[in-house]
XYZ file of C-alpha atoms in Angstrom:
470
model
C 66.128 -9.940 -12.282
C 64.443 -8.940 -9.434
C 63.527 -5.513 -10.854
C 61.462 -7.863 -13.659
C 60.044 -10.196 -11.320
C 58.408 -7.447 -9.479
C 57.324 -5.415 -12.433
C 55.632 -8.637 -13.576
C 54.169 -9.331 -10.055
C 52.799 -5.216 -10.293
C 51.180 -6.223 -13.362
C 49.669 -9.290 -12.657
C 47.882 -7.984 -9.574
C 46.822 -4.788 -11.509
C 45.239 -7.273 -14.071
C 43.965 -9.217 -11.221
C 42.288 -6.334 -9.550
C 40.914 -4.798 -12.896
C 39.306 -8.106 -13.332
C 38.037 -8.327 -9.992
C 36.409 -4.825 -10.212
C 34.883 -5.377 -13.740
C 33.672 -9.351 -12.393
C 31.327 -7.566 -9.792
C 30.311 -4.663 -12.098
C 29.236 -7.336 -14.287
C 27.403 -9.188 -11.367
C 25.945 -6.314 -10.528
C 24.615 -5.251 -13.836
C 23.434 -8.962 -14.792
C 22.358 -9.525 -11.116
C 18.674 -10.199 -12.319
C 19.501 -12.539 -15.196
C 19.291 -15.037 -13.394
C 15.412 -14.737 -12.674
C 13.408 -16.637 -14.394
C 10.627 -14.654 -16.268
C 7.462 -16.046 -17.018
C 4.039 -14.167 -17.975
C 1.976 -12.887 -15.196
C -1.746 -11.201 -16.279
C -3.387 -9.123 -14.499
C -6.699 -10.498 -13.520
C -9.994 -8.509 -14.113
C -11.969 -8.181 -10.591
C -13.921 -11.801 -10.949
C -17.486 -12.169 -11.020
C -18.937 -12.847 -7.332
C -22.264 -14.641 -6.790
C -22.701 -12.708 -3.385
C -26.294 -11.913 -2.953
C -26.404 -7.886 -2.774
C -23.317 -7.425 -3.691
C -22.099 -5.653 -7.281
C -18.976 -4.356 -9.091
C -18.448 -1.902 -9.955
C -21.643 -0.454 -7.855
C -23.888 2.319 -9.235
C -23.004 5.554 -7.577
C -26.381 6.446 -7.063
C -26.797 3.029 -4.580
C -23.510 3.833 -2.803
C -24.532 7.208 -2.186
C -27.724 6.242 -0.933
C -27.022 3.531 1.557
C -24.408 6.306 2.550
C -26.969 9.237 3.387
C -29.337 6.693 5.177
C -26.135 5.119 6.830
C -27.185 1.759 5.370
C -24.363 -0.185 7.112
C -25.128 -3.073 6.610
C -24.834 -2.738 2.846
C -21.789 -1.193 2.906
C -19.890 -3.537 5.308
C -20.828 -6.477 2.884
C -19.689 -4.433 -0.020
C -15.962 -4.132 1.610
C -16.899 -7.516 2.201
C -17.013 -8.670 -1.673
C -14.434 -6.411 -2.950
C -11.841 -8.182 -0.212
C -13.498 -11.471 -1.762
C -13.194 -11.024 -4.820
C -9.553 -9.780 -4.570
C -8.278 -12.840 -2.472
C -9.870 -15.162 -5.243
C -7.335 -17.663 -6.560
C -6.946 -17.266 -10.483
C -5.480 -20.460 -12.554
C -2.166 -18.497 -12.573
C 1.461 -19.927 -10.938
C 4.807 -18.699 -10.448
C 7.280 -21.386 -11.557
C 8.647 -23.590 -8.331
C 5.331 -21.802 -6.288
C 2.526 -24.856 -6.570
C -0.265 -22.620 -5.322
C -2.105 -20.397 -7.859
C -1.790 -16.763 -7.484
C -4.943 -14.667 -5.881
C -6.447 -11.734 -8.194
C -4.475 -8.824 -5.867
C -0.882 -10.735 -6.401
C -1.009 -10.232 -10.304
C -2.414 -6.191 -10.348
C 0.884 -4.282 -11.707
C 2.751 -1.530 -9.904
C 3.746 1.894 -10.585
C 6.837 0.813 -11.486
C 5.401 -1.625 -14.382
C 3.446 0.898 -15.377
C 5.543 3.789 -15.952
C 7.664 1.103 -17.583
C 5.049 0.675 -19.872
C 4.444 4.538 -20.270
C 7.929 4.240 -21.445
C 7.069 1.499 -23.706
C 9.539 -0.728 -22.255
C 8.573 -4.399 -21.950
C 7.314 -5.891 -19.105
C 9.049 -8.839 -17.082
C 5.768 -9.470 -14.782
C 7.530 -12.586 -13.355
C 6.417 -12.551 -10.154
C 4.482 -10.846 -7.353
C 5.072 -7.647 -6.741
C 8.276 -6.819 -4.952
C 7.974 -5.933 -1.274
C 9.193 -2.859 -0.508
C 9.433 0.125 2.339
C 6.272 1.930 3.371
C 6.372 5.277 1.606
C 4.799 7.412 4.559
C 6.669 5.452 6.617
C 10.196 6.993 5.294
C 7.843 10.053 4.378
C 7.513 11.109 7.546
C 10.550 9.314 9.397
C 12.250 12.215 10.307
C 9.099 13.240 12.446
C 8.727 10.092 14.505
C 11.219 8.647 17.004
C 10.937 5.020 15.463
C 10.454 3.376 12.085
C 8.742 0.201 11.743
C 11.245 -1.705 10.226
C 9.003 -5.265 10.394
C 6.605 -5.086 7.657
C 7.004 -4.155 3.974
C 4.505 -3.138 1.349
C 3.741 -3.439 -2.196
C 1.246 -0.812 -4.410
C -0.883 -2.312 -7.370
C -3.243 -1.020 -9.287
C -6.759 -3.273 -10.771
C -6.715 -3.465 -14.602
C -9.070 -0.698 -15.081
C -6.489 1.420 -12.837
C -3.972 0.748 -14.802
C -5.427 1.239 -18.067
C -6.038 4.595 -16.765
C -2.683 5.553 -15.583
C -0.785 4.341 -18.575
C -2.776 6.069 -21.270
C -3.424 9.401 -19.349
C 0.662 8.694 -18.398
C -0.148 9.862 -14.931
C 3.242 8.649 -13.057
C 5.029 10.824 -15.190
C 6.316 14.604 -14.078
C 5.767 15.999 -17.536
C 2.541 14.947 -17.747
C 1.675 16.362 -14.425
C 3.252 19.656 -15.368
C 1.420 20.102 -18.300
C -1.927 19.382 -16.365
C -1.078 22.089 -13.653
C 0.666 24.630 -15.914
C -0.693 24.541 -19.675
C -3.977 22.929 -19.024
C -4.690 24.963 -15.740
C -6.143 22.082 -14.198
C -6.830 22.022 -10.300
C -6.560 18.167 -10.518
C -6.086 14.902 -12.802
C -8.844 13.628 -14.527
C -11.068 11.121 -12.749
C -9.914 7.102 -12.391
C -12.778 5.341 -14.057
C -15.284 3.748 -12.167
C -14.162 0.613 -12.152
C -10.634 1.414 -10.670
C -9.422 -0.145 -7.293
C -5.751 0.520 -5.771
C -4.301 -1.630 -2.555
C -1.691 -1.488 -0.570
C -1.108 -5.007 1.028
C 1.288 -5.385 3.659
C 3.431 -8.239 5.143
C 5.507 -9.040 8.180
C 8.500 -11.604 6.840
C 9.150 -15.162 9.312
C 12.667 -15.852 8.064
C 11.726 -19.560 7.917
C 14.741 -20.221 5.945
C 17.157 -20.685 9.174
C 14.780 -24.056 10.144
C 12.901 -22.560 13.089
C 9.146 -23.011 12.532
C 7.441 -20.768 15.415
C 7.592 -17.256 15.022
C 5.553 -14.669 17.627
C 4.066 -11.562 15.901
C 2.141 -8.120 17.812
C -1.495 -8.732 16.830
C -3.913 -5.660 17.316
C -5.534 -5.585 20.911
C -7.474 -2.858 19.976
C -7.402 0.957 19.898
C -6.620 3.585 22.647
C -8.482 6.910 23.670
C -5.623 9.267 23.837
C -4.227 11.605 21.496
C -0.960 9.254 21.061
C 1.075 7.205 18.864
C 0.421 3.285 19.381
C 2.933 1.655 17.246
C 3.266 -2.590 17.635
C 6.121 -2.510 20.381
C 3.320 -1.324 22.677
C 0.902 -3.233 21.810
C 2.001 -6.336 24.324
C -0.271 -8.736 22.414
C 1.137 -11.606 20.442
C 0.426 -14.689 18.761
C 2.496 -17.613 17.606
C 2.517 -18.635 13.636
C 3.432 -22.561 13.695
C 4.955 -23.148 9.871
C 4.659 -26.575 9.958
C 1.031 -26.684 10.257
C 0.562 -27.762 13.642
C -1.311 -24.435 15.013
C -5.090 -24.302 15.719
C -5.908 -21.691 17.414
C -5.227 -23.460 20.992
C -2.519 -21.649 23.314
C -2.608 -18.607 21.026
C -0.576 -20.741 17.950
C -1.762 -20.455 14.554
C -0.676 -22.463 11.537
C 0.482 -20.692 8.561
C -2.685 -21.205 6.483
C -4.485 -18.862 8.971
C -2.974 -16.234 6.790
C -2.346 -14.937 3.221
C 1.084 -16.043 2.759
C 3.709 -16.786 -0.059
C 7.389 -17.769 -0.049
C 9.771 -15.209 -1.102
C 11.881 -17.130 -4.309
C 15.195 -15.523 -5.274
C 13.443 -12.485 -7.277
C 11.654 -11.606 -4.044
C 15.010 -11.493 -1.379
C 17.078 -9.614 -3.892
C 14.478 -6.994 -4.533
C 14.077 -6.333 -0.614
C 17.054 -6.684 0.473
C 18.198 -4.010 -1.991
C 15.031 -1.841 -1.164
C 15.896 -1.899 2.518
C 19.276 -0.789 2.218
C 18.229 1.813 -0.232
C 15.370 3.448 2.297
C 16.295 2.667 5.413
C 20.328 2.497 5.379
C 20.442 -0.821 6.737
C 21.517 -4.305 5.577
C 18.859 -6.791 5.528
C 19.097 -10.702 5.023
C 16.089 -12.069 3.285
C 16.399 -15.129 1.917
C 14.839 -17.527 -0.674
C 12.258 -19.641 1.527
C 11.727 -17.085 3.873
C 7.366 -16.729 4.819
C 5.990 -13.061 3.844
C 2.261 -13.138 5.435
C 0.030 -10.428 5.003
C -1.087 -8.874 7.806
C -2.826 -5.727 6.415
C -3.808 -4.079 3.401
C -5.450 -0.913 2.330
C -8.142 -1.264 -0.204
C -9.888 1.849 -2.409
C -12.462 1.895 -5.151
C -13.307 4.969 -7.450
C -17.195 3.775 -7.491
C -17.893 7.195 -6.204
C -16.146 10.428 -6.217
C -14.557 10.012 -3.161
C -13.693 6.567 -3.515
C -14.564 3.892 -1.077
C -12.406 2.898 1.388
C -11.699 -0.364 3.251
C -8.629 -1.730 5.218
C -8.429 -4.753 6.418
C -5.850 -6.878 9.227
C -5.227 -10.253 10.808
C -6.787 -10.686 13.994
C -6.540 -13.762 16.090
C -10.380 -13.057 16.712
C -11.990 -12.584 13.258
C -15.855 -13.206 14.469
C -15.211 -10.128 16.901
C -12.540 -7.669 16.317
C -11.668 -5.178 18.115
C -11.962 -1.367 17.018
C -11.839 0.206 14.491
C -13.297 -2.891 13.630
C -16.758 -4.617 15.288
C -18.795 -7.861 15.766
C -21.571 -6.564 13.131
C -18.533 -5.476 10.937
C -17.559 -9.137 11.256
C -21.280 -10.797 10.847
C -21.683 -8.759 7.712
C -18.902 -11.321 6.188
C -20.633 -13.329 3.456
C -20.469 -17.202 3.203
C -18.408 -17.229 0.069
C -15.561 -15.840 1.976
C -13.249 -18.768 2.561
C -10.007 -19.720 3.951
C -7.340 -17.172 5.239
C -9.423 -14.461 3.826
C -11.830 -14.883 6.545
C -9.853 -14.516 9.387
C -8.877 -10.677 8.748
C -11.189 -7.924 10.375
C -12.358 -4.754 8.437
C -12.573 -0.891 9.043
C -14.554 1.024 6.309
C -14.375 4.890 5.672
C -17.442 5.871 2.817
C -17.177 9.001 4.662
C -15.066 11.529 6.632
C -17.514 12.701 9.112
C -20.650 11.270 10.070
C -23.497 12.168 9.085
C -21.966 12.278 5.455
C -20.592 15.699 4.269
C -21.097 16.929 0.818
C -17.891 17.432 -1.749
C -17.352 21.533 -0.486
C -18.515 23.151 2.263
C -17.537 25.266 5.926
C -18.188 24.412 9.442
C -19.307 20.766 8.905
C -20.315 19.324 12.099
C -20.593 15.124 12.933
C -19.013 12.764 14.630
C -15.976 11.259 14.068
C -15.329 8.554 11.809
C -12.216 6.106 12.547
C -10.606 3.836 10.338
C -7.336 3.729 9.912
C -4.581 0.375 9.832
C -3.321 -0.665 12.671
C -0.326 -2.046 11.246
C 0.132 1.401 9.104
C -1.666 4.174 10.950
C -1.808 3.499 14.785
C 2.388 4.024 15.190
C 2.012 7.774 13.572
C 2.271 10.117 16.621
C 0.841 14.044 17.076
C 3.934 15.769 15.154
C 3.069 13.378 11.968
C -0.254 15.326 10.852
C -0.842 19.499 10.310
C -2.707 19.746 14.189
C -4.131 23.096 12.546
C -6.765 20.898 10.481
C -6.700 17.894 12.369
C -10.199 17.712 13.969
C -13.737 16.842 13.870
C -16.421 19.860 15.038
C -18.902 18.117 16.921
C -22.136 18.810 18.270
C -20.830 18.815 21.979
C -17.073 20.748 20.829
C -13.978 20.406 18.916
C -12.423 16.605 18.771
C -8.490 16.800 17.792
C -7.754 14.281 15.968
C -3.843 14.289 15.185
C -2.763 10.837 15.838
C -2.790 7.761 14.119
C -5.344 6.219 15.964
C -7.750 8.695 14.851
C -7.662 8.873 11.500
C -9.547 8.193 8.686
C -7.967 6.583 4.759
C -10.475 9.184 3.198
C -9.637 12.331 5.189
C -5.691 11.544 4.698
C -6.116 10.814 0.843
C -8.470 14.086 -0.144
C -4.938 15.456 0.827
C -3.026 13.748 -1.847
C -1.349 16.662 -4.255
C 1.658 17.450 -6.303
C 3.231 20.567 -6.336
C 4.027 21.183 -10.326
C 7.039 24.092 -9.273
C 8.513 21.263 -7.377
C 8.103 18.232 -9.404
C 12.168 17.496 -9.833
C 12.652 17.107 -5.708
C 11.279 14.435 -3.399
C 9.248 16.375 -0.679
C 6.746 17.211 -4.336
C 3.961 17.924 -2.549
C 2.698 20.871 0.033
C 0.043 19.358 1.473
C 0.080 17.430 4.686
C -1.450 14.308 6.570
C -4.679 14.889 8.545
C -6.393 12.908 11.013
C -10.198 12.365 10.747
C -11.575 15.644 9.580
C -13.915 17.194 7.239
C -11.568 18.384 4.123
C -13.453 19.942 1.702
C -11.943 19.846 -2.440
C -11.926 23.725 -2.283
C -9.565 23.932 0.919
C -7.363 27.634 0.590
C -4.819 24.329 1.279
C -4.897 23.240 -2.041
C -4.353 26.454 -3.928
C -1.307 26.095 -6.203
C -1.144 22.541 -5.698
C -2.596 19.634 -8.389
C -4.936 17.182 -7.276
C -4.238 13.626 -7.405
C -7.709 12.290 -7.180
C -7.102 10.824 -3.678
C -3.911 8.867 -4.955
C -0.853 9.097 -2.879
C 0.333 6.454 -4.843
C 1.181 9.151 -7.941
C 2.777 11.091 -5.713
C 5.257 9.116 -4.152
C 5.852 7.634 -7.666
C 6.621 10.209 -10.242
C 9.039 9.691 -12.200
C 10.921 12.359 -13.262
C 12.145 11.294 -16.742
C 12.343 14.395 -19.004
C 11.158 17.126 -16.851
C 14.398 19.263 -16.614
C 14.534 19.045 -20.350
C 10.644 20.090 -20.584
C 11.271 22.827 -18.360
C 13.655 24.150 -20.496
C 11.813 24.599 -23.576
């Protein structure tokens, strides 16, 4: 009798743990079913009614205000494209009552290789926060990982257009570029391209508190160093419950670009942070993501335009790499949050401007770089070898975050096609501020990406072995 009762006991915990198991397989697989999808557009860049200001410019303007270092013109056209992509559209998540700005709808590379694969689309929501890429790029050269702020990738409509019919994320693609079409790089993004890469610092608002301190830039340093936030020693205080004005360094939450994070948003990060960084992390619906940075580029002229912009307590006179006259170039129809970020702009590596190819270019440095992305990267992060500027008066180094520039980085940005079924894809390194010409012996062997990093920490690898092996 006993024998039985056990056998049945035996059984009925086997079918109890069988059930168990398959219950969370099940939850996991139909974790996201839960989500609520509703149609998100992507916004064309919206017409602006900014005196002097155009988009997409004429190359032939850019390129002059460039060679007669026309400043002014260019600072107010970073100026307008960071207008015209914090514009609100008439666009709302469900249970979010504010409407979405023209940068939160762009798609990502993972929507768009999804389309590639002509897979549907669930654009639900704003795009999912996730790790830095050349932050876990380059982790196992630095001592520290900033851990604090997450990023998303997105591409403008005319980007994306681009990258889903030329099929650019994909490795096959890529391969057949290097290899069969014996191209030195992918074909141009159209004119009227722009990618960004915002990035936020999360207030986990959810647990009640409502005052949250945050590093704010205090402005650069002159040594050849890494400068990352924990040594910064300059804070502010975000009040969520609007009570901040700017008095005893507290700022309310509308100071900044901001959004809640709804259930979508915490499951998608707190599954990306385990997955890069080997950590749990606790986000939870409710919880404040404000933007605190974001890189922006436009393919107006071969080299793209670059602009980055960050929060600063300050906004009518940042510090460097920003300025005052940076700041007074800000046109009226900037409102709201948008106006209290600062802007660097790099329209060229070296100044004065270099042409496309060319040897012993001599200038002067030209700086911009994120301070929430850029200033933490220490000497052993960048190839020391090509890091520098030849100036007038000697060689500058320039192998440290705080010295580079978004232009002189990205002309690096490459795929290896003999190595497109491994991570580390690509055999070109990060450079400070420096002159890097499109014919650099660097490059040989190696497929340009048209200044987009983006396709290189995105390939997807669907098919390739199976290519390969043809």
């Amino acid at each position: 009798m006993n024998n039985k009762f056990n056998y049945h006991l035996f059984a009925v915990m086997l079918l109890i743990l069988f059930s168990c198991n398959e219950q969370k397989e099940e939850t996991s697989a139909n974790a996201l079913r839960h989500f609520t999808y509703d149609k998100v557009e992507p916004a064309n860049f919206p017409k602006l009614d900014i005196p002097g200001f155009n988009f997409p410019e004429d190359s032939t303007i850019l390129n002059q205000w460039i060679h007669e270092m026309d400043t002014n013109k260019i600072y107010l056209h970073g100026w307008g494209i960071w207008t015209g992509l914090t514009s609100l559209t008439s666009q709302k998540i469900p249970g979010d009552p504010r409407n979405l700005r023209v940068f939160e709808t762009w798609m990502t590379p993972e929507e768009m290789i999804d389309s590639i694969k002509n897979q549907p689309i669930q654009r639900s929501n704003r795009a999912n926060l996730k790790v830095p890429n050349q932050f876990t790029h380059f982790a196992s050269k630095q001592k520290t990982v900033n851990d604090s702020i997450f990023e998303s990738v997105s591409y403008s409509p005319g980007a994306s257009d681009y990258a889903i019919q030329n099929k650019i994320f994909m490795a096959t693609t890529l391969y057949d570029m290097a290899k069969n079409q014996n191209r030195v790089e992918i074909p141009f993004f159209p004119t009227n391209a722009i990618t960004i890469k915002p990035v936020f610092k999360l207030l986990p608002t959810s647990g009640g508190e409502t005052q949250f301190d945050i590093a704010t830039w205090p402005g650069t340093i002159d040594s050849l160093a890494a400068f990352p936030e924990k040594d910064w020693n300059n804070y502010v205080t975000v009040d969520v419950s609007g009570q901040g004005d700017g008095n005893n360094n507290t700022y309310s939450l509308d100071d900044f670009i901001h959004f809640k994070l709804n259930d979508e948003d915490a499951y998608f990060l707190n599954q990306e942070f385990s997955e890069n960084i080997g950590n749990q992390f606790n986000a939870k619906p409710g919880d404040v993501a404000i933007l605190v940075g974001m890189h922006v580029t436009s393919r107006e002229i071969t080299n793209w335009t670059w602009q980055t912009f960050w929060w600063t307590a300050d906004p009518d006179n940042p510090a460097a790499p920003s300025s005052k006259s940076i700041a007074d170039s800000r046109p009226d129809e900037l409102k709201g949050a948008a106006r209290h970020y600062a802007m660097a702009v790099a329209y060229y590596m070296v100044d004065p401007n270099e042409p496309y190819e060319g040897e012993n270019i001599m200038g002067a440095p030209n700086y911009a770089f994120n301070p929430y992305l850029e200033a933490g990267f220490g000497p052993g992060v960048f190839d020391d070898a090509i890091s520098f500027v030849n100036t007038a008066d000697g060689k500058i180094n320039t192998y440290a975050g705080v010295r580079t520039n978004c232009m002189s980085c990205h002309r690096m940005a490459t795929v290896n096609p003999d190595a497109l079924t491994k991570s580390s894809n690509s055999n070109t390194p990060y450079v400070g501020n420096s002159f890097v010409s499109r014919s650099e012996s660097i490059f040989e062997g190696q497929l340009l990406l048209d200044f987009a990093w983006s396709i290189q920490g995105n390939v997807d690898t669907t098919g390739i072995k199976a290519y390969l092996e043809q």
